[in-house]
Coordinates of C-alpha atoms and ligand atoms in Angstrom, one line a residue:
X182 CA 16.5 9.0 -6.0
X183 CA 17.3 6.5 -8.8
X184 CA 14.7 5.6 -11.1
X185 CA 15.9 3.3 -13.8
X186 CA 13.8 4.0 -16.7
X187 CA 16.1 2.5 -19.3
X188 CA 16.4 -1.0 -17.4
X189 CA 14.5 -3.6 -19.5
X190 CA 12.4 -5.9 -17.5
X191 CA 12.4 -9.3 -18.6
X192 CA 9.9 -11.9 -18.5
X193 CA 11.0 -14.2 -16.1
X194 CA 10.3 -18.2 -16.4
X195 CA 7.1 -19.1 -14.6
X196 CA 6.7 -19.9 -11.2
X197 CA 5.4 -22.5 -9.1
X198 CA 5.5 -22.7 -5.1
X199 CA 8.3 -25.9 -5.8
X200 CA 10.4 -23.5 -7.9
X201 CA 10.6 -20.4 -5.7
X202 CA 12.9 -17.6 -6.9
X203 CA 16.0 -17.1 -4.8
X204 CA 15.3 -13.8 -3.6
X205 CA 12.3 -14.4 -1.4
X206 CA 9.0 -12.4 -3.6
X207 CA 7.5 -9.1 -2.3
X208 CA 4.3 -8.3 -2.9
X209 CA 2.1 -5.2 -2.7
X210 CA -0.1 -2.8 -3.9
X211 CA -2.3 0.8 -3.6
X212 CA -5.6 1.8 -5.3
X213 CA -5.6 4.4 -7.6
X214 CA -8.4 6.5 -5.6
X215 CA -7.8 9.4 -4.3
X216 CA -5.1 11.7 -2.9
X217 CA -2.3 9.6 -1.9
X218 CA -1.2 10.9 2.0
X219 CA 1.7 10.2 4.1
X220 CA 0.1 7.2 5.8
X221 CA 0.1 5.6 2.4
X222 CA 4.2 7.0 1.9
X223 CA 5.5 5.9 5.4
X224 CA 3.4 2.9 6.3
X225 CA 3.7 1.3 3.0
X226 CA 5.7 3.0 0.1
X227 CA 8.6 4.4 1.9
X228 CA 9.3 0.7 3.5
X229 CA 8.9 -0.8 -0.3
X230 CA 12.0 1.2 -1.0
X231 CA 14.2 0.5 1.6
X232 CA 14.4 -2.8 1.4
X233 CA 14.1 -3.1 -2.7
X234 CA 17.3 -4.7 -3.1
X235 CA 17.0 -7.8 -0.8
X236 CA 13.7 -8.6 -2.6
X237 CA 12.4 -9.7 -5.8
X238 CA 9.8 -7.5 -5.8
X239 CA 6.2 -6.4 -7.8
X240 CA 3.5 -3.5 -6.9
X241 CA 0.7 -2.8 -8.2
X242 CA -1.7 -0.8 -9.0
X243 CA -4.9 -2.4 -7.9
X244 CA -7.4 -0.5 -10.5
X245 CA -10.2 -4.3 -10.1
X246 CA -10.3 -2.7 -6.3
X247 CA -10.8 1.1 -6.7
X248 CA -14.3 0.0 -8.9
X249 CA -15.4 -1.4 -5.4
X250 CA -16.8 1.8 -4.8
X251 CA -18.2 4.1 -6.9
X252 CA -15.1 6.2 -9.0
X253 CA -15.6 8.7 -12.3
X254 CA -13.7 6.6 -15.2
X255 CA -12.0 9.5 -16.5
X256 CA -10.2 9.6 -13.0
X257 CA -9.8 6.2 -12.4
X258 CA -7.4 6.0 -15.5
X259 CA -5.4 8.7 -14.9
X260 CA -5.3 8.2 -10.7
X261 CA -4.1 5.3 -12.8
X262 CA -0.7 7.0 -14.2
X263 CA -0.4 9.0 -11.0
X264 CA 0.2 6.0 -8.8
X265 CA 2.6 4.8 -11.1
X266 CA 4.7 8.2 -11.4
X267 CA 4.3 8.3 -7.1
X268 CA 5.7 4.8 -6.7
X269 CA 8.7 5.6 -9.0
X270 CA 8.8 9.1 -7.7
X271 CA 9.0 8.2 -4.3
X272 CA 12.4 5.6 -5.2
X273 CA 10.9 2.0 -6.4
X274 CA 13.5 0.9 -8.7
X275 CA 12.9 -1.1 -11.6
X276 CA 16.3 -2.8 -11.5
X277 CA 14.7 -4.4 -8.2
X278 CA 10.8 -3.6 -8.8
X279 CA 8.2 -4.3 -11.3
X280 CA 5.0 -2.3 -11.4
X281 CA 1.9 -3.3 -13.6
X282 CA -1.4 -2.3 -13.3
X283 CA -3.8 -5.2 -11.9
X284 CA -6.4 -5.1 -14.5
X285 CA -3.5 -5.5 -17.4
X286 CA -3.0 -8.9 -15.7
X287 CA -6.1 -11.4 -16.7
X288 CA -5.4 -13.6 -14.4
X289 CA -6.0 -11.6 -11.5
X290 CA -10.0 -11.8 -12.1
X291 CA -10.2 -15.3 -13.4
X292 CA -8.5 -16.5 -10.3
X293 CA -11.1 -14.6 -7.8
X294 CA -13.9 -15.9 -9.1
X295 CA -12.8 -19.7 -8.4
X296 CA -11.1 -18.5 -4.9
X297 CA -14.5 -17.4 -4.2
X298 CA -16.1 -19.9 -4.4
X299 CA -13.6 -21.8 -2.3
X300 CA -14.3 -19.1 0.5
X301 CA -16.5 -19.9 2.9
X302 CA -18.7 -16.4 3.0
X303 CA -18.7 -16.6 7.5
X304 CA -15.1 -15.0 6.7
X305 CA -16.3 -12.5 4.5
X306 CA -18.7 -11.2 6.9
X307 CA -16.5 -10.6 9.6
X308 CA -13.9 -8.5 7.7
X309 CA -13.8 -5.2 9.9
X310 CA -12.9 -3.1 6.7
X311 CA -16.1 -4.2 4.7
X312 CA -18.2 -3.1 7.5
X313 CA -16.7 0.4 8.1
X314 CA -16.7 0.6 4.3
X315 CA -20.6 -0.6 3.9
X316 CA -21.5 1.2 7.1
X317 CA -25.9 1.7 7.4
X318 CA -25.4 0.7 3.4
X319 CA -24.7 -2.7 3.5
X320 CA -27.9 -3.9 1.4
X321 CA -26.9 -1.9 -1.7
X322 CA -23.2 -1.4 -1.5
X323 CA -21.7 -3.3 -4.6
X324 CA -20.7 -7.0 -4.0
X325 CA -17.2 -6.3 -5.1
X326 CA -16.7 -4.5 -2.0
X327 CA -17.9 -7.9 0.0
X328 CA -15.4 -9.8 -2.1
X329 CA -12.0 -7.1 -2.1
X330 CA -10.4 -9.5 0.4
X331 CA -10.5 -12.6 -2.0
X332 CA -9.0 -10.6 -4.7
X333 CA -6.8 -8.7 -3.0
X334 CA -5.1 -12.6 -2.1
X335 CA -5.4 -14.0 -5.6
X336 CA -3.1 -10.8 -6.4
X337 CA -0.9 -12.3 -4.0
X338 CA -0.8 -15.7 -4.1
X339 CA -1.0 -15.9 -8.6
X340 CA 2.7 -14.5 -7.7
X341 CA 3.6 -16.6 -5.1
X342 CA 4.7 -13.7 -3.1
X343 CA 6.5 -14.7 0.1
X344 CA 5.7 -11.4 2.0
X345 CA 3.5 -8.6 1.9
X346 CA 4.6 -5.0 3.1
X347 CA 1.5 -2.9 4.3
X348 CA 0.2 -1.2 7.1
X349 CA -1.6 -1.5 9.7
X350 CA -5.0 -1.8 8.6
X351 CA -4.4 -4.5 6.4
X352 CA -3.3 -7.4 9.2
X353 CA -6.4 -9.2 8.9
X354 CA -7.0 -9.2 5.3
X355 CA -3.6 -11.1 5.3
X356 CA -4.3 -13.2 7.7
X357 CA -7.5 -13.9 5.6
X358 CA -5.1 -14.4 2.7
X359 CA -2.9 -16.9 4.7
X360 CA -5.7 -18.8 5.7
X361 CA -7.3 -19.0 2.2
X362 CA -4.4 -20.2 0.8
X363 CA -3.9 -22.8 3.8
X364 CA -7.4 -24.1 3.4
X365 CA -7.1 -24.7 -0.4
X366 CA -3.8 -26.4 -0.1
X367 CA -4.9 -28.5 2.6
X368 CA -8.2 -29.3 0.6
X369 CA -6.5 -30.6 -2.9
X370 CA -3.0 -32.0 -0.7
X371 CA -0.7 -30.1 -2.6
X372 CA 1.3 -26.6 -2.4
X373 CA -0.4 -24.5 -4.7
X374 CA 0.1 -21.2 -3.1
X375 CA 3.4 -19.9 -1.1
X376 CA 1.7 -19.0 2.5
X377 CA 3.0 -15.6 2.5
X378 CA 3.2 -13.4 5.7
X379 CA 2.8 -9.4 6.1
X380 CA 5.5 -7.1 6.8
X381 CA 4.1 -4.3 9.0
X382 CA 6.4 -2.2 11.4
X383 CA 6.0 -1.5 14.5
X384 CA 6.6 2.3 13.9
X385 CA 4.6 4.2 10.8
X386 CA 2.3 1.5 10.8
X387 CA -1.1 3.6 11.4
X388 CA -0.2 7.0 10.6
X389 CA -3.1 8.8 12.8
X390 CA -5.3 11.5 11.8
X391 CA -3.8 15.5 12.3
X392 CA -7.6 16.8 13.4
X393 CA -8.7 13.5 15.3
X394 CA -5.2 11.9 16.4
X395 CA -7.9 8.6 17.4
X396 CA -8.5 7.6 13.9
X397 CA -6.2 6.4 11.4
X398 CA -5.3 8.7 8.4
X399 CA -7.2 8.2 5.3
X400 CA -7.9 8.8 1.8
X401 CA -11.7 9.1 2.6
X402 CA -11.8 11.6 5.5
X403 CA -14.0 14.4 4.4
X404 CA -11.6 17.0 6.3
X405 CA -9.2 17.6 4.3
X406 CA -6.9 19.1 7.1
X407 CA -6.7 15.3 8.6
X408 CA -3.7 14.4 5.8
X409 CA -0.5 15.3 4.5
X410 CA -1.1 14.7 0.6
X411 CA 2.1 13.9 -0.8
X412 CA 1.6 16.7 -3.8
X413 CA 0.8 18.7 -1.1
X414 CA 3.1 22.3 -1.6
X415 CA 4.8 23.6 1.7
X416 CA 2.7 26.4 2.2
X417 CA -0.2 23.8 2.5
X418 CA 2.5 21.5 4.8
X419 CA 2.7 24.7 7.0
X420 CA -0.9 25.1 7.4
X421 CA -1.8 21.8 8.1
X422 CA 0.6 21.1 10.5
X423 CA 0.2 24.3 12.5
X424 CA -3.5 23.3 12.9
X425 CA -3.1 19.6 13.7
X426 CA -4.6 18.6 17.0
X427 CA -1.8 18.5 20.4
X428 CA -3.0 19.2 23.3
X429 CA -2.0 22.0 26.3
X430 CA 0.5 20.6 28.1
X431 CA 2.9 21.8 25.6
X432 CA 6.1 18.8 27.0
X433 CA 7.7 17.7 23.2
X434 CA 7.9 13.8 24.6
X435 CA 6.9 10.3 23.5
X436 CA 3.5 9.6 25.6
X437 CA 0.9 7.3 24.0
X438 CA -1.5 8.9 26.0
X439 CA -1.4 12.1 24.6
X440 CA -2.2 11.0 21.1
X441 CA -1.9 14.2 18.9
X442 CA 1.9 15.0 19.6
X443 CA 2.9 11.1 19.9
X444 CA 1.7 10.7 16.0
X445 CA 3.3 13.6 15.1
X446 CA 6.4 13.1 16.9
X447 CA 6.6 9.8 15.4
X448 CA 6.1 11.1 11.9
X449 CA 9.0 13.2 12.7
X450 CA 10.8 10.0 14.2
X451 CA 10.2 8.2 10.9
X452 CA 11.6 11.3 8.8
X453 CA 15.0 12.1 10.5
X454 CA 15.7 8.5 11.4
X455 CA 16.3 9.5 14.7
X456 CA 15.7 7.8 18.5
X457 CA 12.7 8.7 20.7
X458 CA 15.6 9.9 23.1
X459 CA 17.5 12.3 20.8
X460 CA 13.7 13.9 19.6
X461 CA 13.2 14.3 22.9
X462 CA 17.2 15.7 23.4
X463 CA 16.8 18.7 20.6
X464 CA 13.5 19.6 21.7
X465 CA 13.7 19.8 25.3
X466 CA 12.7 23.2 27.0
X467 CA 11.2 23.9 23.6
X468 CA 7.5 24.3 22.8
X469 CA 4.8 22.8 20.3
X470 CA 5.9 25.7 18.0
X471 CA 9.1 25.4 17.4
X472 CA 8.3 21.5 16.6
X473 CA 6.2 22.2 14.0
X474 CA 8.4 24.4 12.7
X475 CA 11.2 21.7 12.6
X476 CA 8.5 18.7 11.5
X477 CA 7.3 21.0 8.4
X478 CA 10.8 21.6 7.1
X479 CA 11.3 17.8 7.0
X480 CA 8.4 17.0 5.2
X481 CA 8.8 19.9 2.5
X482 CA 12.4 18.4 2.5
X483 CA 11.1 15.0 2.0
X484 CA 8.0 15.1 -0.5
X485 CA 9.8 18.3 -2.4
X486 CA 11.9 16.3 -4.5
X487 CA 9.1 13.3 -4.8
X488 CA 7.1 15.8 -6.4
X489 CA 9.5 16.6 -9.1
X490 CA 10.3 13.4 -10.0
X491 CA 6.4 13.1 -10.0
X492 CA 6.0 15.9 -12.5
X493 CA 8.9 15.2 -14.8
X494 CA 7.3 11.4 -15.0
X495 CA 3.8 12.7 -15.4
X496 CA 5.1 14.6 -18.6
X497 CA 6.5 11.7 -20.3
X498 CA 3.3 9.6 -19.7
X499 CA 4.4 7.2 -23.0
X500 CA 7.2 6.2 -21.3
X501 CA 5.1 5.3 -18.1
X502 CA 3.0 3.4 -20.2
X503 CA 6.1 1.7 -21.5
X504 CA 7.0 1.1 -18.1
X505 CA 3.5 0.1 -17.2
X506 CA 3.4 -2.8 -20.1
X507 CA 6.6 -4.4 -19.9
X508 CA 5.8 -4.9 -15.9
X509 CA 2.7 -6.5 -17.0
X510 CA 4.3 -8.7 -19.7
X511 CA 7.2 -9.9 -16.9
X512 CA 4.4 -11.2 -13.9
X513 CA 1.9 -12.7 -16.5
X514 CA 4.1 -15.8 -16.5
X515 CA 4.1 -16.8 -12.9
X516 CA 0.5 -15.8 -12.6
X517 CA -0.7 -17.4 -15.6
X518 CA 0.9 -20.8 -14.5
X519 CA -0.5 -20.3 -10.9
X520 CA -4.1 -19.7 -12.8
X521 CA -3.3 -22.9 -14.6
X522 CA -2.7 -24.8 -11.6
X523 CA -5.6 -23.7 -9.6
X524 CA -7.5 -24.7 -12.5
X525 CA -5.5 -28.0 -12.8
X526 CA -6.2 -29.1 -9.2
X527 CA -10.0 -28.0 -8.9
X528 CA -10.8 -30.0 -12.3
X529 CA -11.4 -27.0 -14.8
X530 CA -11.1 -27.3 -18.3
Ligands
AQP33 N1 -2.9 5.9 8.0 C1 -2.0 5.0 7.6 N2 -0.9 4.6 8.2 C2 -0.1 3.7 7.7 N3 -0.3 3.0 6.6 C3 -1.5 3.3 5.9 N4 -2.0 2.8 4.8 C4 -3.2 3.4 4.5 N5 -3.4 4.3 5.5 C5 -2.4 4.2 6.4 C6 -1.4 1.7 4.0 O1 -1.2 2.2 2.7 C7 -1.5 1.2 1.7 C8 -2.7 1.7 0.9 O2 -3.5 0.7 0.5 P1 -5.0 0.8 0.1 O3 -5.1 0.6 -1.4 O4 -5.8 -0.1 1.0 O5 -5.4 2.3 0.5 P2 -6.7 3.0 0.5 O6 -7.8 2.2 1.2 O7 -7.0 3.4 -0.9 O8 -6.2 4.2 1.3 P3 -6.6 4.6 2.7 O9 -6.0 5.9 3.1 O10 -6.4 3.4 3.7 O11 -8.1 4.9 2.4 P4 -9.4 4.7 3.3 O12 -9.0 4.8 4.7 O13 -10.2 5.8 2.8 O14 -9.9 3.3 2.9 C9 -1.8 -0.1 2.5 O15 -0.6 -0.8 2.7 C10 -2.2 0.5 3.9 O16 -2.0 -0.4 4.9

């Protein structure tokens, strides 16, 4: 797993949508909250990764989002460092990658505020994740959380990102940032922002739930059974998986309809790279058991050496840091002269 920590990142000359890089931009980004799981890993991370080296790519760490919801800030700054240590951990490369955190980048605020009020508030309202996220609440939940979709497509239009790896759950958030950026080009006549489009796969996508195979995997499930952390240590793998929901007809095979085994067969799809057809090959005649015996040994083999490479990072946190900073100080350019033109076109300053 090569992580280049010697590899200067330099500034790079700043950007507008006329003067595109040559490597089409990647852009993405996890908050710092929580456990990280392996819906987070395969439906986002993992795909950053394997496709580093076609890309001129940045990830963040979205820190302005995680205070959307209430968040201790002792943990917020080292969830902070984690997230780093995971993304480098799990492979991101910094001849390929840079990482910053969002709130070292200015220009990430600054620009919200004016998208917002360029954001016509009927689109707000309909986002589905501010309404699961506000649930009964919605009268005192912090505005922040009302606004996390204009943000979240400043951070990706200030860099004039061309696409946007994520999963599932974020399609309409970038369809809200496509059509943000479509309305405020269209309103001043000029290309401002690179219409960038998501990246989502058709498998690993929405990681489901192990207890309720219905609902997608998430940070915030109270049941701590539901997710695969990715620090999580094998025995812990072993436990969770034995228990996760199937169902009795005990047949190892691909069937949407049978929800619990179909997420975890594609899990186990993702992990050995293999077809539905050969899955379904080594395990015929073979029960649930033996199954989750073979789908645990992947994932200890999998997250085992992440979480080495995790540790070794989290033990040389100056160097992250270090890391951390020059990222920042080589995407301030672009967005920075993004910032500038917004401010240009609406008449500020
Ligand atoms: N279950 C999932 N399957 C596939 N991809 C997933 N992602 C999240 N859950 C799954 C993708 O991981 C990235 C995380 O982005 P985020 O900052 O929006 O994550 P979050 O909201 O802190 O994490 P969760 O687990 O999604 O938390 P809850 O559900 O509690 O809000 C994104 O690319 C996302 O699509």
């Amino acid at each position: 797993m090569a992580v280049n920590m010697n590899n200067d990142v330099k500034p790079e000359p700043a950007l507008s949508a006329a003067s595109a890089p040559v490597k089409k931009r990647v852009f993405s980004g996890i908050q710092p909250t929580g456990n990280l799981h392996l819906g987070n890993y395969l439906g986002a991370i993992r795909n950053w990764t394997q496709t580093q080296a076609q890309y001129d790519n940045i990830f963040c760490i979205v820190d302005l989002h995680a205070i959307t919801l209430p968040i201790d800030p002792k943990e917020l700054h080292r969830s902070t460092r984690q997230l780093a240590a995971i993304y480098l951990a799990a492979g991101l490369d910094l001849r390929y990658c840079k990482l910053f955190i969002q709130s070292h980048v200015r220009e990430h605020a600054e620009a919200s505020w004016i998208m917002e009020c360029f954001t016509p508030l009927g689109w707000l309202n309909r986002m589905t994740q501010f309404k699961s996220k506000a649930g009964e609440n919605i009268e005192s939940v912090p505005t922040g959380l009302l606004c996390y979709p204009v943000l979240m497509a400043c951070d990706i239009l200030l860099h004039q990102a061309h696409y946007v790896p994520v999963g599932d759950d974020q399609r309409q958030h970038i369809e809200f940032t496509r059509d943000l950026a479509q309305r405020f080009n269209s309103h001043f006549g000029q290309q401002v922002f690179i219409v960038p489009q998501d990246q989502i796969r058709e498998v690993g996508a929405r990681i489901m739930s192990l207890d309720d195979p219905t609902k997608k995997m998430s940070k915030s499930d109270p049941n701590p059974n539901s997710r695969i952390n990715l620090l999580d240590d094998a025995k812990t793998i072993t436990q969770k998986i034995e228990r996760a929901t199937t169902d009795s007809e005990r047949l190892v095979t691909f069937d949407s309809n049978r929800p619990g085994i179909y997420n975890l067969l594609s899990i186990y799809q993702l992990l050995t790279e293999q077809s539905p057809q050969q899955i379904e090959d080594e395990f015929a005649g073979k029960g649930y058991g033996d199954f989750k015996a073979a789908l645990t040994e992947q994932l200890v083999a999998t997250l085992a050496p992440i979480q080495a490479r995790y540790h070794e990072l989290m033990n040389d946190l100056p160097a992250l840091e270090n890391i951390l900073k020059q990222g920042a100080d080589a995407v301030r350019p672009t967005a920075a002269a993004t910032l500038q033109r917004i401010k240009d076109v609406v008449g500020l300053g």
